[in-house]
PDB file of C-alpha atoms in Angstrom:
ATOM      1  CA  MET A   1     115.279  71.126  30.387  1.00 39.00           C
ATOM      2  CA  GLY A   2     112.367  69.975  32.711  1.00 41.00           C
ATOM      3  CA  SER A   3     109.861  67.505  32.310  1.00 41.00           C
ATOM      4  CA  THR A   4     106.988  67.531  29.649  1.00 42.00           C
ATOM      5  CA  PRO A   5     103.453  67.579  30.472  1.00 42.00           C
ATOM      6  CA  ARG A   6     103.094  63.994  28.346  1.00 46.00           C
ATOM      7  CA  MET A   7     106.004  62.932  29.977  1.00 45.00           C
ATOM      8  CA  ALA A   8     104.325  63.277  33.344  1.00 41.00           C
ATOM      9  CA  THR A   9     101.153  61.970  31.995  1.00 44.00           C
ATOM     10  CA  ASN A  10     103.400  58.819  31.335  1.00 48.00           C
ATOM     11  CA  LEU A  11     105.340  58.550  33.975  1.00 46.00           C
ATOM     12  CA  LYS A  12     102.166  58.640  36.226  1.00 42.00           C
ATOM     13  CA  TRP A  13     101.277  55.297  34.666  1.00 39.00           C
ATOM     14  CA  SER A  14     104.319  53.432  33.726  1.00 45.00           C
ATOM     15  CA  VAL A  15     106.077  54.604  36.827  1.00 44.00           C
ATOM     16  CA  ARG A  16     104.599  52.129  39.314  1.00 44.00           C
ATOM     17  CA  ALA A  17     105.151  50.167  42.369  1.00 39.00           C
ATOM     18  CA  ILE A  18     105.580  46.488  41.411  1.00 41.00           C
ATOM     19  CA  PRO A  19     107.263  43.923  43.320  1.00 42.00           C
ATOM     20  CA  CYS A  20     110.745  42.839  42.443  1.00 44.00           C
ATOM     21  CA  PHE A  21     110.623  39.226  41.744  1.00 42.00           C
ATOM     22  CA  SER A  22     113.952  37.813  40.171  1.00 44.00           C
ATOM     23  CA  THR A  23     116.284  34.768  40.762  1.00 43.00           C
ATOM     24  CA  VAL A  24     119.171  37.312  41.537  1.00 47.00           C
ATOM     25  CA  PRO A  25     120.485  37.133  44.990  1.00 45.00           C
ATOM     26  CA  GLN A  26     118.302  39.367  47.627  1.00 47.00           C
ATOM     27  CA  ALA A  27     120.705  42.122  47.968  1.00 46.00           C
ATOM     28  CA  THR A  28     121.033  42.962  44.096  1.00 50.00           C
ATOM     29  CA  LEU A  29     117.750  42.769  43.484  1.00 51.00           C
ATOM     30  CA  GLN A  30     116.466  45.035  46.606  1.00 59.00           C
ATOM     31  CA  SER A  31     119.550  47.459  44.969  1.00 69.00           C
ATOM     32  CA  ASN A  32     117.924  47.420  41.534  1.00 71.00           C
ATOM     33  CA  CYS A  33     114.406  48.559  43.285  1.00 81.00           C
ATOM     34  CA  ASP A  34     116.267  51.005  45.315  1.00 79.00           C
ATOM     35  CA  GLN A  35     117.747  52.199  42.171  1.00 82.00           C
ATOM     36  CA  TYR A  36     114.362  52.731  40.195  1.00 80.00           C
ATOM     37  CA  SER A  37     112.787  54.024  43.234  1.00 81.00           C
ATOM     38  CA  ARG A  38     115.047  57.005  43.637  1.00 78.00           C
ATOM     39  CA  GLY A  39     115.482  57.630  39.507  1.00 79.00           C
ATOM     40  CA  VAL A  40     111.654  57.945  39.388  1.00 77.00           C
ATOM     41  CA  LYS A  41     111.527  60.594  42.297  1.00 79.00           C
ATOM     42  CA  LEU A  42     114.055  62.372  40.371  1.00 76.00           C
ATOM     43  CA  LEU A  43     112.418  61.949  37.377  1.00 75.00           C
ATOM     44  CA  GLN A  44     109.319  63.333  38.804  1.00 76.00           C
ATOM     45  CA  ASP A  45     111.470  66.342  40.592  1.00 72.00           C
ATOM     46  CA  GLY A  46     112.221  67.165  36.899  1.00 66.00           C
ATOM     47  CA  ARG A  47     115.272  69.605  37.297  1.00 65.00           C
ATOM     48  CA  SER A  48     117.790  69.004  34.906  1.00 59.00           C
ATOM     49  CA  PRO A  49     120.972  67.878  37.129  1.00 60.00           C
ATOM     50  CA  ASP A  50     118.148  65.153  38.622  1.00 72.00           C
ATOM     51  CA  LEU A  51     117.083  64.064  35.108  1.00 79.00           C
ATOM     52  CA  ARG A  52     121.068  63.217  34.380  1.00 81.00           C
ATOM     53  CA  GLU A  53     120.990  61.128  38.001  1.00 83.00           C
ATOM     54  CA  ALA A  54     117.400  59.478  37.150  1.00 84.00           C
ATOM     55  CA  VAL A  55     118.868  58.251  33.578  1.00 86.00           C
ATOM     56  CA  LEU A  56     122.116  56.831  35.399  1.00 86.00           C
ATOM     57  CA  LEU A  57     120.337  54.980  38.219  1.00 87.00           C
ATOM     58  CA  LEU A  58     117.376  53.709  35.876  1.00 88.00           C
ATOM     59  CA  SER A  59     119.678  52.704  33.479  1.00 90.00           C
ATOM     60  CA  ALA A  60     121.870  50.880  36.387  1.00 90.00           C
ATOM     61  CA  ALA A  61     118.393  48.969  37.199  1.00 89.00           C
ATOM     62  CA  ALA A  62     117.556  48.150  33.514  1.00 91.00           C
ATOM     63  CA  GLU A  63     121.097  46.610  32.814  1.00 90.00           C
ATOM     64  CA  THR A  64     120.123  43.953  35.563  1.00 88.00           C
ATOM     65  CA  GLY A  65     116.994  43.303  34.233  1.00 89.00           C
ATOM     66  CA  HIS A  66     114.481  45.139  36.213  1.00 90.00           C
ATOM     67  CA  ILE A  67     111.707  45.767  33.869  1.00 93.00           C
ATOM     68  CA  PRO A  68     109.914  48.815  35.331  1.00 92.00           C
ATOM     69  CA  ALA A  69     113.397  50.586  34.771  1.00 92.00           C
ATOM     70  CA  LYS A  70     113.498  49.754  31.223  1.00 95.00           C
ATOM     71  CA  VAL A  71     109.699  51.090  30.030  1.00 94.00           C
ATOM     72  CA  ALA A  72     110.725  54.457  31.982  1.00 92.00           C
ATOM     73  CA  LEU A  73     114.179  54.518  30.281  1.00 93.00           C
ATOM     74  CA  ALA A  74     112.270  53.872  27.237  1.00 95.00           C
ATOM     75  CA  GLU A  75     109.833  56.462  27.981  1.00 92.00           C
ATOM     76  CA  ILE A  76     112.789  59.010  28.638  1.00 91.00           C
ATOM     77  CA  TYR A  77     114.476  58.456  25.012  1.00 94.00           C
ATOM     78  CA  ILE A  78     111.013  58.684  23.621  1.00 95.00           C
ATOM     79  CA  GLU A  79     110.327  62.077  25.005  1.00 91.00           C
ATOM     80  CA  GLY A  80     113.805  63.062  24.765  1.00 90.00           C
ATOM     81  CA  LEU A  81     113.790  64.002  28.325  1.00 83.00           C
ATOM     82  CA  GLY A  82     116.908  65.188  29.531  1.00 76.00           C
ATOM     83  CA  LEU A  83     118.840  63.681  26.276  1.00 82.00           C
ATOM     84  CA  PRO A  84     118.729  63.280  23.053  1.00 91.00           C
ATOM     85  CA  ARG A  85     115.737  60.843  21.433  1.00 95.00           C
ATOM     86  CA  ASP A  86     116.784  57.540  20.967  1.00 96.00           C
ATOM     87  CA  PHE A  87     113.892  55.716  19.542  1.00 97.00           C
ATOM     88  CA  ALA A  88     115.822  52.386  18.455  1.00 97.00           C
ATOM     89  CA  LEU A  89     117.009  52.073  21.895  1.00 96.00           C
ATOM     90  CA  ALA A  90     113.434  52.548  23.108  1.00 97.00           C
ATOM     91  CA  GLN A  91     112.093  49.998  20.827  1.00 96.00           C
ATOM     92  CA  ARG A  92     114.812  47.932  22.150  1.00 96.00           C
ATOM     93  CA  LEU A  93     113.776  48.348  26.139  1.00 96.00           C
ATOM     94  CA  CYS A  94     110.050  48.193  25.264  1.00 96.00           C
ATOM     95  CA  GLU A  95     110.355  45.167  23.054  1.00 96.00           C
ATOM     96  CA  GLU A  96     112.515  43.074  26.686  1.00 95.00           C
ATOM     97  CA  ALA A  97     110.008  44.705  28.431  1.00 96.00           C
ATOM     98  CA  ALA A  98     106.934  43.524  26.487  1.00 95.00           C
ATOM     99  CA  SER A  99     108.778  40.130  26.265  1.00 95.00           C
ATOM    100  CA  VAL A 100     108.252  39.214  29.777  1.00 95.00           C
ATOM    101  CA  GLY A 101     104.613  40.440  29.384  1.00 94.00           C
ATOM    102  CA  ASP A 102     104.455  44.133  30.646  1.00 96.00           C
ATOM    103  CA  PRO A 103     101.628  45.760  29.547  1.00 96.00           C
ATOM    104  CA  ALA A 104     103.074  49.363  30.246  1.00 96.00           C
ATOM    105  CA  ALA A 105     105.857  48.208  27.421  1.00 97.00           C
ATOM    106  CA  GLN A 106     103.170  47.135  25.263  1.00 97.00           C
ATOM    107  CA  TYR A 107     101.260  50.356  25.189  1.00 97.00           C
ATOM    108  CA  CYS A 108     104.723  52.155  24.576  1.00 96.00           C
ATOM    109  CA  LEU A 109     105.238  49.582  21.381  1.00 97.00           C
ATOM    110  CA  GLY A 110     101.764  50.607  19.954  1.00 97.00           C
ATOM    111  CA  ARG A 111     102.212  54.208  20.433  1.00 97.00           C
ATOM    112  CA  MET A 112     105.831  53.948  18.560  1.00 97.00           C
ATOM    113  CA  HIS A 113     103.901  52.152  15.741  1.00 97.00           C
ATOM    114  CA  HIS A 114     100.640  54.624  15.947  1.00 97.00           C
ATOM    115  CA  GLU A 115     102.958  57.643  15.554  1.00 97.00           C
ATOM    116  CA  GLY A 116     106.075  56.133  13.445  1.00 97.00           C
ATOM    117  CA  LEU A 117     108.857  56.986  16.010  1.00 97.00           C
ATOM    118  CA  GLY A 118     111.797  54.996  14.734  1.00 94.00           C
ATOM    119  CA  THR A 119     109.265  53.058  12.654  1.00 93.00           C
ATOM    120  CA  LYS A 120     107.291  53.451   9.962  1.00 94.00           C
ATOM    121  CA  LYS A 121     103.403  54.354  11.574  1.00 96.00           C
ATOM    122  CA  ASP A 122     101.570  50.923  11.424  1.00 97.00           C
ATOM    123  CA  MET A 123      98.030  51.114  12.703  1.00 96.00           C
ATOM    124  CA  ARG A 124      97.611  47.229  12.772  1.00 96.00           C
ATOM    125  CA  LYS A 125     100.512  46.335  14.797  1.00 97.00           C
ATOM    126  CA  ALA A 126      99.792  49.980  17.221  1.00 97.00           C
ATOM    127  CA  VAL A 127      96.116  48.017  18.080  1.00 97.00           C
ATOM    128  CA  PHE A 128      97.749  44.570  18.049  1.00 97.00           C
ATOM    129  CA  CYS A 129     100.005  45.963  21.160  1.00 97.00           C
ATOM    130  CA  TRP A 130      97.509  48.084  22.798  1.00 97.00           C
ATOM    131  CA  LYS A 131      94.800  45.194  22.865  1.00 97.00           C
ATOM    132  CA  ILE A 132      97.772  43.206  24.404  1.00 97.00           C
ATOM    133  CA  ALA A 133      98.248  45.800  27.111  1.00 97.00           C
ATOM    134  CA  ALA A 134      94.763  46.731  27.732  1.00 97.00           C
ATOM    135  CA  ALA A 135      93.801  42.953  28.464  1.00 97.00           C
ATOM    136  CA  GLN A 136      96.162  43.432  30.973  1.00 96.00           C
ATOM    137  CA  GLY A 137      94.731  46.074  32.204  1.00 96.00           C
ATOM    138  CA  ASP A 138      96.888  49.073  30.795  1.00 96.00           C
ATOM    139  CA  VAL A 139      94.535  52.028  30.956  1.00 96.00           C
ATOM    140  CA  ARG A 140      96.515  54.022  28.199  1.00 96.00           C
ATOM    141  CA  ALA A 141      96.337  51.361  25.817  1.00 96.00           C
ATOM    142  CA  ALA A 142      92.106  51.326  26.459  1.00 97.00           C
ATOM    143  CA  ASP A 143      92.058  54.611  25.706  1.00 96.00           C
ATOM    144  CA  ALA A 144      93.975  54.293  22.486  1.00 97.00           C
ATOM    145  CA  LEU A 145      92.119  51.724  21.584  1.00 97.00           C
ATOM    146  CA  ARG A 146      88.907  53.651  22.142  1.00 95.00           C
ATOM    147  CA  ASN A 147      90.467  56.955  20.279  1.00 93.00           C
ATOM    148  CA  VAL A 148      90.943  54.604  17.305  1.00 89.00           C
ATOM    149  CA  ARG A 149      87.463  52.881  17.352  1.00 74.00           C
ATOM    150  CA  THR A 150      86.126  56.579  17.223  1.00 55.00           C
TER     151      THR A 150
END
């Protein structure tokens, strides 16, 4: 299964170069960043065997608290890219990342509420999440808010 156009667009924004700040030992931190970077590269390639490996790498990084890996995995589970859709897991990953202020995670939560992905549609919650994300510079959230208001 190749990557979808929507997933490619989402990855453009949620896959980002983020410095890794953490209280974990430097060797573990570097390993998390390496796993995330390798996983993203495989995702952007879009071939099925690479997608499975990408999910494994991103999962390993996410399990140790790597926030961008959690958001990338959430979007994979929302889209069902290379594996079955899992909205409950996607929501949990987004909530964990959003709880530490990640704007891409807030956008993702807003999208889930807006589209009723794993939850009932709730425009107020969607707008709330998007406002938080947009205030932190998330372009997708700003676009979503403009589209809601027009």
